[in-house]
PDB file of C-alpha atoms and ligand atoms in Angstrom:
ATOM      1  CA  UNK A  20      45.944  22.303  61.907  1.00  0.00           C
ATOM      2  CA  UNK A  21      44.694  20.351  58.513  1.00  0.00           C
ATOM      3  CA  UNK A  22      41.716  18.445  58.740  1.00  0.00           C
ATOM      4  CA  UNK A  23      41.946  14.890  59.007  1.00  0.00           C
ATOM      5  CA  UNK A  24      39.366  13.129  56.503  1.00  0.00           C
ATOM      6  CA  UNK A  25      38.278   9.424  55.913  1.00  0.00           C
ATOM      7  CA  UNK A  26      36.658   9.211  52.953  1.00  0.00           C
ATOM      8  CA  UNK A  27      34.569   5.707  52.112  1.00  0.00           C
ATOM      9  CA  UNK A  28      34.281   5.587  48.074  1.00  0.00           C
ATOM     10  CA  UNK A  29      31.356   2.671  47.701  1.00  0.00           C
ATOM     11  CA  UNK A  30      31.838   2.861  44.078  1.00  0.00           C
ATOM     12  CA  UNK A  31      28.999   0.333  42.461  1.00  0.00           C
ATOM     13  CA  UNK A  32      28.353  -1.303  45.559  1.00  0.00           C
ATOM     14  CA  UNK A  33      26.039  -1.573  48.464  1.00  0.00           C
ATOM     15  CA  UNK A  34      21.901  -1.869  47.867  1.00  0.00           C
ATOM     16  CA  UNK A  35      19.359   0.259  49.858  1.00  0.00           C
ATOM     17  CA  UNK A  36      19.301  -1.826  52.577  1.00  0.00           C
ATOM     18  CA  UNK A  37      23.030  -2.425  52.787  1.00  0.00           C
ATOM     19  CA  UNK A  38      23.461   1.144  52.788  1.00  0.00           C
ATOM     20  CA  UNK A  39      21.012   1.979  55.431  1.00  0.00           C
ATOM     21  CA  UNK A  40      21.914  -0.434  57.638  1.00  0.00           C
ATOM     22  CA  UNK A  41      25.387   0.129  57.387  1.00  0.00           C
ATOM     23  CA  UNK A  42      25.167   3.821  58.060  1.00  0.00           C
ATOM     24  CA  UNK A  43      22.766   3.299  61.256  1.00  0.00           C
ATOM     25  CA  UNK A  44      25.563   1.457  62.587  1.00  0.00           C
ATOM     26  CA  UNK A  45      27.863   2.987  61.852  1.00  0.00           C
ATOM     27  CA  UNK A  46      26.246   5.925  63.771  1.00  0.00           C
ATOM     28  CA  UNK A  47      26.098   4.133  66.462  1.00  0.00           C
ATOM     29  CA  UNK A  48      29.628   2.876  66.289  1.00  0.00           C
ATOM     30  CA  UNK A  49      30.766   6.610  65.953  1.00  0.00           C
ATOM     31  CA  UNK A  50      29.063   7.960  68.908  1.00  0.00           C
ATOM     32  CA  UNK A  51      30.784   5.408  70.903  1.00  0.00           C
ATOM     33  CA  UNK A  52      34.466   6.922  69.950  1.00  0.00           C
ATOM     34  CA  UNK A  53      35.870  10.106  70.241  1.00  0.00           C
ATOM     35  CA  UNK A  54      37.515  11.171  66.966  1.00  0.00           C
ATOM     36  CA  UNK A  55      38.097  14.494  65.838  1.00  0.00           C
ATOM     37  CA  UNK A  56      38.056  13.810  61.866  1.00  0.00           C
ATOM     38  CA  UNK A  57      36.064  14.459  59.355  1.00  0.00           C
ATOM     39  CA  UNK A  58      34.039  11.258  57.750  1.00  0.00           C
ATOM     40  CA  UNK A  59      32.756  11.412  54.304  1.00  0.00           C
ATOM     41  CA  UNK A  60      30.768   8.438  52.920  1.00  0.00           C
ATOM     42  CA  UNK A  61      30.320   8.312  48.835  1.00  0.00           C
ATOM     43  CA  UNK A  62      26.735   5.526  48.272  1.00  0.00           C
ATOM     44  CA  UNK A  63      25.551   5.586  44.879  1.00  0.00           C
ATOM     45  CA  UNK A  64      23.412   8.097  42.880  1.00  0.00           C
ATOM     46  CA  UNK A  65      19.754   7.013  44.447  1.00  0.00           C
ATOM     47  CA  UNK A  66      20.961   6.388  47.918  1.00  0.00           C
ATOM     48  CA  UNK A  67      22.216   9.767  48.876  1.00  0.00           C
ATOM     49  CA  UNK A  68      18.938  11.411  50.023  1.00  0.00           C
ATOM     50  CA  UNK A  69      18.463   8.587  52.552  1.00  0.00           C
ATOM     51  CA  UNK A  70      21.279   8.500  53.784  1.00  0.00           C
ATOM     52  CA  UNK A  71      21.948  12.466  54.362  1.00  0.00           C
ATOM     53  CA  UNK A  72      18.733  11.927  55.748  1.00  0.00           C
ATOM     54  CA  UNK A  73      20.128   9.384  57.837  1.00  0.00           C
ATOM     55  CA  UNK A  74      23.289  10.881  58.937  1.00  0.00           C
ATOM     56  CA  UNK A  75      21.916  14.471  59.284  1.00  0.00           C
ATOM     57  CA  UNK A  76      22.646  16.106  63.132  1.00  0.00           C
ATOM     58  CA  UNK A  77      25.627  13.995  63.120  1.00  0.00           C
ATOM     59  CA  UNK A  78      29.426  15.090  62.556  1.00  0.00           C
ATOM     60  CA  UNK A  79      29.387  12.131  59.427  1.00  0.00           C
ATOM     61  CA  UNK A  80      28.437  13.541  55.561  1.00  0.00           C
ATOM     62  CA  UNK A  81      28.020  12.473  52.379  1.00  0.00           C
ATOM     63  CA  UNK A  82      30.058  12.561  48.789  1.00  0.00           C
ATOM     64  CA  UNK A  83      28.641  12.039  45.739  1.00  0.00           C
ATOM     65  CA  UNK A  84      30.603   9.805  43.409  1.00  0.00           C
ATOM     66  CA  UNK A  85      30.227  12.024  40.290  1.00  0.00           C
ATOM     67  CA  UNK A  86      28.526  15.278  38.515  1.00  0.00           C
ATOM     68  CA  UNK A  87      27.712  16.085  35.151  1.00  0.00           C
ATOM     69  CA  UNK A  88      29.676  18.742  33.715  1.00  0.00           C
ATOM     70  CA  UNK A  89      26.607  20.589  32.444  1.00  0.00           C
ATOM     71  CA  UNK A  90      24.129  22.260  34.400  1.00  0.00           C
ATOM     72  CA  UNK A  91      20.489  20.674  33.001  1.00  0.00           C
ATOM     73  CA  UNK A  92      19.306  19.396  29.214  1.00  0.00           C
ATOM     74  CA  UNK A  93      19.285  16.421  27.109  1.00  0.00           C
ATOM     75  CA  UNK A  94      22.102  14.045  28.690  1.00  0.00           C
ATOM     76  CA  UNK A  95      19.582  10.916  29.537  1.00  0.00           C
ATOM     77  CA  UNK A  96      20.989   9.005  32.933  1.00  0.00           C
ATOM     78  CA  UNK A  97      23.505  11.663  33.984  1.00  0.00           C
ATOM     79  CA  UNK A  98      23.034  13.691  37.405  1.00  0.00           C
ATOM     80  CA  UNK A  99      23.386  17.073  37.643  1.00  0.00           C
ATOM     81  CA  UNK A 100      24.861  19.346  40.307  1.00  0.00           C
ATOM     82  CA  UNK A 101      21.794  21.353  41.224  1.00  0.00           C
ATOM     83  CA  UNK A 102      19.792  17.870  41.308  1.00  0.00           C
ATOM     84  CA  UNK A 103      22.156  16.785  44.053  1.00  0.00           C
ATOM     85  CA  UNK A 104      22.181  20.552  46.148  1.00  0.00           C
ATOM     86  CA  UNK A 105      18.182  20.334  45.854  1.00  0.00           C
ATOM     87  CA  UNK A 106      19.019  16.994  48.020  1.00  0.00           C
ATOM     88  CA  UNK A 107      20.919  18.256  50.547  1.00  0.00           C
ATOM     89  CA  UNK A 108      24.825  16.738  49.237  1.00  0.00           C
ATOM     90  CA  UNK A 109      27.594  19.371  49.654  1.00  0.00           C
ATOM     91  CA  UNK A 110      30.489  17.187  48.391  1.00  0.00           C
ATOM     92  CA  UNK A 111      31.619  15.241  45.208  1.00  0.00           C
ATOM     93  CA  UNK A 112      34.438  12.922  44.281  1.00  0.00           C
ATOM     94  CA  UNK A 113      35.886  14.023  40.789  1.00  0.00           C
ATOM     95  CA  UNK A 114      39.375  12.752  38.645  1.00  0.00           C
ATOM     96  CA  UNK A 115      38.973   9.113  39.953  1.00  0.00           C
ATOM     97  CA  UNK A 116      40.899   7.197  37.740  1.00  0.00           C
ATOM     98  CA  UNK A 117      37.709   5.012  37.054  1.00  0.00           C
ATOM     99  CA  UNK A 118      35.823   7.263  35.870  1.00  0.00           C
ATOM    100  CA  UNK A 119      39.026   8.544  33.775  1.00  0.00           C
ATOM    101  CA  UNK A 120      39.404   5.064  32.688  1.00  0.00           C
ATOM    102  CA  UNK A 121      35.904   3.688  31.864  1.00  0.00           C
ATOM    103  CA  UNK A 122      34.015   7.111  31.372  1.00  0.00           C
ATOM    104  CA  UNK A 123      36.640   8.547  29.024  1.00  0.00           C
ATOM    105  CA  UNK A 124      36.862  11.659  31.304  1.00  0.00           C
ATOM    106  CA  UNK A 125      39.755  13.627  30.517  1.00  0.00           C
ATOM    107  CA  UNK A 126      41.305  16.903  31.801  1.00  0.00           C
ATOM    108  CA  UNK A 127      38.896  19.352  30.244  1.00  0.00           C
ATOM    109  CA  UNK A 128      36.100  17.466  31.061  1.00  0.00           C
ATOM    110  CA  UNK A 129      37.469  17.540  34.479  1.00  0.00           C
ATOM    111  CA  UNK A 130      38.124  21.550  34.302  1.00  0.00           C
ATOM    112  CA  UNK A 131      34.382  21.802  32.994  1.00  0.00           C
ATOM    113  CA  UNK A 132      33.304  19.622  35.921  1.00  0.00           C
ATOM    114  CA  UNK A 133      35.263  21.771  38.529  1.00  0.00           C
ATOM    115  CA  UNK A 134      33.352  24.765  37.247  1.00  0.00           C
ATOM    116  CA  UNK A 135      29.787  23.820  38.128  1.00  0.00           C
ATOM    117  CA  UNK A 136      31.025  21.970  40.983  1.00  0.00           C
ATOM    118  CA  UNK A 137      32.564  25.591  42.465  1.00  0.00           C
ATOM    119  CA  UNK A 138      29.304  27.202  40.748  1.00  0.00           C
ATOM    120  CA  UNK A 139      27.354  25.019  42.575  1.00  0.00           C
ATOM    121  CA  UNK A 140      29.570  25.177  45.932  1.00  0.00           C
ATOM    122  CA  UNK A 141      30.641  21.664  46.391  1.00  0.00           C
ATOM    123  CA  UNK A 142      33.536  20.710  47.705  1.00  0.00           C
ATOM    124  CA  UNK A 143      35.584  18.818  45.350  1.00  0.00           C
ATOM    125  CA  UNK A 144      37.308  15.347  45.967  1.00  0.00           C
ATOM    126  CA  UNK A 145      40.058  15.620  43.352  1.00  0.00           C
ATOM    127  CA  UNK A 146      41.976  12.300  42.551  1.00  0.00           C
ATOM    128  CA  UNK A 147      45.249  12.171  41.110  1.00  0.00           C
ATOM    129  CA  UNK A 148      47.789   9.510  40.201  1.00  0.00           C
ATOM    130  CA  UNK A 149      50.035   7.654  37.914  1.00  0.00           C
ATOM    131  CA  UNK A 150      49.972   4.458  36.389  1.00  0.00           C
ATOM    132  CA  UNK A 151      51.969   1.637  36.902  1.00  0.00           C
ATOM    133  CA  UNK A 152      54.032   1.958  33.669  1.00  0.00           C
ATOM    134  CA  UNK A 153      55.011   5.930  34.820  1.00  0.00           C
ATOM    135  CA  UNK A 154      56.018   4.761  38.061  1.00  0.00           C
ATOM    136  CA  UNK A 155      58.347   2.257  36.610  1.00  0.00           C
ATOM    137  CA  UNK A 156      59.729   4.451  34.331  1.00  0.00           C
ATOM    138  CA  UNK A 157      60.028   6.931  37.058  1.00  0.00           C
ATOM    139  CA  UNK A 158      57.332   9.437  35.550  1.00  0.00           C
ATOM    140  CA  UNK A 159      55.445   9.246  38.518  1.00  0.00           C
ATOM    141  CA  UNK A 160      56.355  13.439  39.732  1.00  0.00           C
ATOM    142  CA  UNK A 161      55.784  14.559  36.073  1.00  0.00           C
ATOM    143  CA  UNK A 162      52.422  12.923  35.515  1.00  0.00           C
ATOM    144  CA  UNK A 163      50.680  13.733  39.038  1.00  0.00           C
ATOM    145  CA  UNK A 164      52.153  17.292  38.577  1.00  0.00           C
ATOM    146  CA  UNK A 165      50.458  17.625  34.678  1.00  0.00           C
ATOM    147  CA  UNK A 166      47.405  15.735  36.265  1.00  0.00           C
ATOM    148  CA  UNK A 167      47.146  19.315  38.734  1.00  0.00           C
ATOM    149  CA  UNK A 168      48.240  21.825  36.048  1.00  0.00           C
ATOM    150  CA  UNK A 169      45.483  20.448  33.464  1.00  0.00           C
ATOM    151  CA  UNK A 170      43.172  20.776  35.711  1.00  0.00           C
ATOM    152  CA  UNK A 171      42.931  22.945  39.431  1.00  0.00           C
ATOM    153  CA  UNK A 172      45.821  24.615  38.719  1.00  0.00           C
ATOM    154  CA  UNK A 173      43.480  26.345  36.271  1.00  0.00           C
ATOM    155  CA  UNK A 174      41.914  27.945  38.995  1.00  0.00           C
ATOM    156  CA  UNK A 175      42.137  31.037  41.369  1.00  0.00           C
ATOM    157  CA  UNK A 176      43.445  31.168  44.807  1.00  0.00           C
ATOM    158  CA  UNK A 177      39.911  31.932  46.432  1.00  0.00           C
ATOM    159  CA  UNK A 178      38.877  28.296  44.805  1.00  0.00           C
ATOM    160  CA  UNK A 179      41.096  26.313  46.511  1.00  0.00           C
ATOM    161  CA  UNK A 180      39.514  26.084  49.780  1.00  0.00           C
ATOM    162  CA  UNK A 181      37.088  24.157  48.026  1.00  0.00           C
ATOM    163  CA  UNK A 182      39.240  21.547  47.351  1.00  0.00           C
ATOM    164  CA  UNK A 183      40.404  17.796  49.167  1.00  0.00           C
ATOM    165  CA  UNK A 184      43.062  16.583  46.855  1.00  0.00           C
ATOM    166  CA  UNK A 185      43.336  12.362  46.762  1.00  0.00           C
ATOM    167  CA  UNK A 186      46.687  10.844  45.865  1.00  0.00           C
ATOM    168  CA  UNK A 187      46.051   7.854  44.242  1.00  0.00           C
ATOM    169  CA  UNK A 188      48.556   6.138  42.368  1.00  0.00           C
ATOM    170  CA  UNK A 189      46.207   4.036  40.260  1.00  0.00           C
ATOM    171  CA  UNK A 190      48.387   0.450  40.518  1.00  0.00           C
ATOM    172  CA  UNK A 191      47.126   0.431  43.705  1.00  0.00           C
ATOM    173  CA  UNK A 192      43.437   1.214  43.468  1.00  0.00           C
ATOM    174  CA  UNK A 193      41.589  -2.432  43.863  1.00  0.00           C
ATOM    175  CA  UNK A 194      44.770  -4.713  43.490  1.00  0.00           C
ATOM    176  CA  UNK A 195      45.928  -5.159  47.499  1.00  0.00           C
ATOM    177  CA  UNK A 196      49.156  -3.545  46.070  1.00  0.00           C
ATOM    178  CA  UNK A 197      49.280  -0.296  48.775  1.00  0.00           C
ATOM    179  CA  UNK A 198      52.305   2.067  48.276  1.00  0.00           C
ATOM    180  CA  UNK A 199      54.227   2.441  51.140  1.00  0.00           C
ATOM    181  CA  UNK A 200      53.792   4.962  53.751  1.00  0.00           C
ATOM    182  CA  UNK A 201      57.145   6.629  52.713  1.00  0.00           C
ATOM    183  CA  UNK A 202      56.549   6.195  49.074  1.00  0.00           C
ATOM    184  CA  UNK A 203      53.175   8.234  49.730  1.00  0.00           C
ATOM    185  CA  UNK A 204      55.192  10.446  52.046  1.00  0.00           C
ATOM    186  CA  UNK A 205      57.323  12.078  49.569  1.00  0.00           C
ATOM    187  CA  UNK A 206      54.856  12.019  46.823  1.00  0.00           C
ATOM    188  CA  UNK A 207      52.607  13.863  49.616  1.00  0.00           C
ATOM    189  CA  UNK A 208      55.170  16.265  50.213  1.00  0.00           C
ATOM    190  CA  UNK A 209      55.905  16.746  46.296  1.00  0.00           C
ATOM    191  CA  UNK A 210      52.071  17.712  45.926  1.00  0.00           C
ATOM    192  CA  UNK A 211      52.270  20.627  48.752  1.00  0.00           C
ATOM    193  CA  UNK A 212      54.893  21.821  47.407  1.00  0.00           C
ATOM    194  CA  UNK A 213      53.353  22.432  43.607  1.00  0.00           C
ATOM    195  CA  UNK A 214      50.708  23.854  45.572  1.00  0.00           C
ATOM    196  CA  UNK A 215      53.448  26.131  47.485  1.00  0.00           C
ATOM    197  CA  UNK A 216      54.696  27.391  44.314  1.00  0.00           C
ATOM    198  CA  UNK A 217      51.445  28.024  42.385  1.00  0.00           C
ATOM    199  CA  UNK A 218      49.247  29.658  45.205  1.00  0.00           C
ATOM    200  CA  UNK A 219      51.603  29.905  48.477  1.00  0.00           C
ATOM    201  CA  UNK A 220      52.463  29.054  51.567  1.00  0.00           C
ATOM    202  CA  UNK A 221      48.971  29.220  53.276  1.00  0.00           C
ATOM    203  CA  UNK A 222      47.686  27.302  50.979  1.00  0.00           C
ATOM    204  CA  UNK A 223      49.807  24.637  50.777  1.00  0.00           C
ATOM    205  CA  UNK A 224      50.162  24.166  54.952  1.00  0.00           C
ATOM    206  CA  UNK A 225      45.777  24.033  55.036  1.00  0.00           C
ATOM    207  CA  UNK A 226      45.254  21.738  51.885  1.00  0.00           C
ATOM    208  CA  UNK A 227      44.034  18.370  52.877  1.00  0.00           C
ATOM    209  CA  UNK A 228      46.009  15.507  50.800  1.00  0.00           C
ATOM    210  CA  UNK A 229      44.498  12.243  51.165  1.00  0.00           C
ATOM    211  CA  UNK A 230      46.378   9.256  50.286  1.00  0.00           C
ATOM    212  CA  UNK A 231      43.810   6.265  48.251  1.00  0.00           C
ATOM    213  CA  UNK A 232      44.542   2.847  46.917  1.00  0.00           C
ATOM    214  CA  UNK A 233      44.218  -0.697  48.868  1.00  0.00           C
ATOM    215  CA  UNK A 234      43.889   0.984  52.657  1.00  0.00           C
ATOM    216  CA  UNK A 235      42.850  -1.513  55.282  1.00  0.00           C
ATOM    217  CA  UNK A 236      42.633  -1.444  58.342  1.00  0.00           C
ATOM    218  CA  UNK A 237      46.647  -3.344  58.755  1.00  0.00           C
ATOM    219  CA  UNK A 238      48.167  -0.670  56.411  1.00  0.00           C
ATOM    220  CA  UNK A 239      46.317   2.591  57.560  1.00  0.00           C
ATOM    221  CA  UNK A 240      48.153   3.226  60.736  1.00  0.00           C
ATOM    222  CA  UNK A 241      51.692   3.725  59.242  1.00  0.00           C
ATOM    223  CA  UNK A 242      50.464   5.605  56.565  1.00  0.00           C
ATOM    224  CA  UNK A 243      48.098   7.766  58.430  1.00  0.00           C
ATOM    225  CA  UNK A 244      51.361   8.197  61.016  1.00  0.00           C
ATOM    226  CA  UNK A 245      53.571  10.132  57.889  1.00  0.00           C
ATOM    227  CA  UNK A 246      53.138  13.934  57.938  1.00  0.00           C
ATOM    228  CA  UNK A 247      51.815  15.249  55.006  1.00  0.00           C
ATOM    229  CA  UNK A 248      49.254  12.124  54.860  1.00  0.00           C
ATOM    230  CA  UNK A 249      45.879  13.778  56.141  1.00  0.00           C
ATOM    231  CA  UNK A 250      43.790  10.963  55.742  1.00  0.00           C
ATOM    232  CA  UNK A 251      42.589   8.439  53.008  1.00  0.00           C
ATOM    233  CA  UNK A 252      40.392   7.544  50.184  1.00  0.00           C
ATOM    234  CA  UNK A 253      38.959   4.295  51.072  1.00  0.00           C
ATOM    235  CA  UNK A 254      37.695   1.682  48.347  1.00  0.00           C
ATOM    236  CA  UNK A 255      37.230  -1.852  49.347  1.00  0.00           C
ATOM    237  CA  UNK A 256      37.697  -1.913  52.838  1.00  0.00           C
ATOM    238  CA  UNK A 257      35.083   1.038  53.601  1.00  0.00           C
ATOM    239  CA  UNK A 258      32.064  -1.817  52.580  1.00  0.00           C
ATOM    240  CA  UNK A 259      32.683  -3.875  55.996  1.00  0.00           C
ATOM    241  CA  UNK A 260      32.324  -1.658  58.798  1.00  0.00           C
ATOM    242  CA  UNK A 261      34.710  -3.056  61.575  1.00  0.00           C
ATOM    243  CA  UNK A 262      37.646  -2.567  58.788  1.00  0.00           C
ATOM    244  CA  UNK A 263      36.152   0.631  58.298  1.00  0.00           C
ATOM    245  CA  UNK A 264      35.675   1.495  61.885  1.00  0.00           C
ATOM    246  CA  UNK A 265      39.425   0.401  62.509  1.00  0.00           C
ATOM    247  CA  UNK A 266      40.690   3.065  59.521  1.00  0.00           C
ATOM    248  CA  UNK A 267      38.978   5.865  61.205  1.00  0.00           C
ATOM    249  CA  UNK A 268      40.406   4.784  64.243  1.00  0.00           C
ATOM    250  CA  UNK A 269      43.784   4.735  62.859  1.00  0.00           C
TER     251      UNK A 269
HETATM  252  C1  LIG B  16      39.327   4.115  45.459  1.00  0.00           C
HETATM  253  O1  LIG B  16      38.498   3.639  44.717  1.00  0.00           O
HETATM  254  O2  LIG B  16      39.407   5.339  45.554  1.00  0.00           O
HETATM  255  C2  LIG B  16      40.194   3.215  46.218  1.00  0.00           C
HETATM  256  C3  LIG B  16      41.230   3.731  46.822  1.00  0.00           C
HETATM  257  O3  LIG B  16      39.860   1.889  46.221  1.00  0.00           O
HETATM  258  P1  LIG B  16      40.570   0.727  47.077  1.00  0.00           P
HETATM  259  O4  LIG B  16      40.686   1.203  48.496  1.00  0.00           O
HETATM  260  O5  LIG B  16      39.684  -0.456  46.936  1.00  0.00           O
HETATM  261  O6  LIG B  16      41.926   0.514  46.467  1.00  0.00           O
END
C-alpha cells in the first residue's frame, strides 16, 4: 500500500499567530476524524520550531519550504540543512517551480540540493512539471521526464525511499486552472513508469506521486479517486482550514 500524503505548501503566507492558531485547530479538527494519511504542513522559515513544537506527539509534521545547497559559510539570509535538523524538521519541499522561476534554481542546483538534503536525511518533496507552452505543444511527457533525469534520476536506488515526487504542471499552480483528474491520471502513470524503468518494479509500486496545482476542496475528490494519484500538493486552499480539512477528507 502507498502512503497517502496531503501536503499544505503556505508559501509566503501566514504570520505567527496565523500559523499557531491555525495548527491548534487544526489539531483539534484532526483528532476528531479518523484518517489514515500522512499530513505535512510547509509555514515559513521562522515558524517551523513552533509549530513542530506544536504538532509534536501528533500523527501531523512539518516541511520546510526550501534548503540551501551548501552546508554552512558566507550565504547571508539562506537556511541551511543542519540549521533546520538542529530544530527538529525531517522534511523539505525542493524543484517548486517558484523557486525555479523567481530563485533561478536550475537542475544542478537542484542535484546539489538533493545531496545535503539525503546527507542530512530529509525527505525530499520533489516538484515537477511543464509549462503551459509544452503542454500545448504537446511536450508535456518529454519535459517532466528531463525534469527527473536532470535531477533524481542522478541518484542510487537506496535514495529513493527518500523521496515524495509532486506533479505539478505549473499552468495550474495559483491560476484556479486544475488539470483534470484523468489528465493527472496518465501523466501519474507516465511518472511510475520512468521510475519502473530506471530503478524497478518495487520502486515504482511504493513511490508516492502527489498531484499539485489549484486543489480545493470541489476538485480533490475526483482526483484523489484516480489510481496512481496518492495525494496532493496544496497551495491556496491549505491557508483556510475547513477547505483544508475537506481535502484531507477527500
Ligand atoms: C503549490 O504551490 O504547490 C500549489 C499547488 O499551489 P496552488 O494549490 O495554490 O495551485
Amino acid at each position: 500500500m502507498r502512503k497517502k500524503v496531503v501536503i499544505a505548501n503556505w508559501k509566503m503566507n501566514q504570520d505567527f499567530y496565523e500559523t499557531t492558531s491555525f495548527l491548534r485547530n487544526l489539531l483539534k479538527i484532526i483528532f476528531e476524524i479518523n484518517h489514515k494519511k500522512e499530513i505535512i504542513i510547509a509555514p515559513s522559515f521562522p515558524f517551523l520550531h513552533i509549530s513542530n513544537q506544536i504538532l509534536q506527539g501528533s500523527t501531523l509534521s512539518i516541511a520546510a519550504q526550501n534548503i540551501h545547497q551548501m552546508e554552512n559559510g558566507s550565504y547571508t539570509g539562506e537556511v541551511s540543512a543542519s540549521m533546520l535538523k538542529s530544530i527538529g524538521v525531517q522534511k523539505v519541499i525542493l524543484g517548486h517551480s517558484e523557486r525555479r522561476k523567481h530563485f533561478s534554481e536550475t537542475n544542478d542546483i537542484l542535484i546539489k540540493k538533493i545531496k545535503t538534503a539525503l546527507k542530512y536525511k530529509f525527505i525530499i518533496i520533489f516538484c515537477v512539471g511543464e509549462t503551459e507552452v509544452e503542454r500545448r505543444k504537446k511536450e508535456h511527457f518529454l519535459s517532466v521526464k528531463y525534469q527527473l533525469e536532470e535531477t533524481i534520476f542522478h541518484f542510487s536506488l537506496e535514495n529513493i525511499s527518500s523521496f515524495i515526487i509532486a506533479y505539478e504542471p505549473i499552468w495550474a499552480i495559483g491560476t484556479g486552472k486544475t488539470a483534470t483528474p484523468e489528465v493527472v491520471q496518465v501523466m501519474h502513470q507516465y511518472i511510475r513508469s520512468l521510475f519502473m524503468d530506471k530503478y524497478g518494479k518495487n520502486i515504482s509500486r511504493k513511490i508516492s506521486i502527489l498531484y499539485g496545482g489549484s486543489i480545493n476542496d470541489l476538485n480533490a475528490k475526483s482526483l484523489f479517486y484516480q489510481k496512481d494519484i496518492d495525494g496532493g500538493l496544496v497551495g491556496n486552499s491549505s491557508l483556510n482550514i475547513e477547505k483544508f480539512m475537506r481535502i484531507i477528507q477527500s
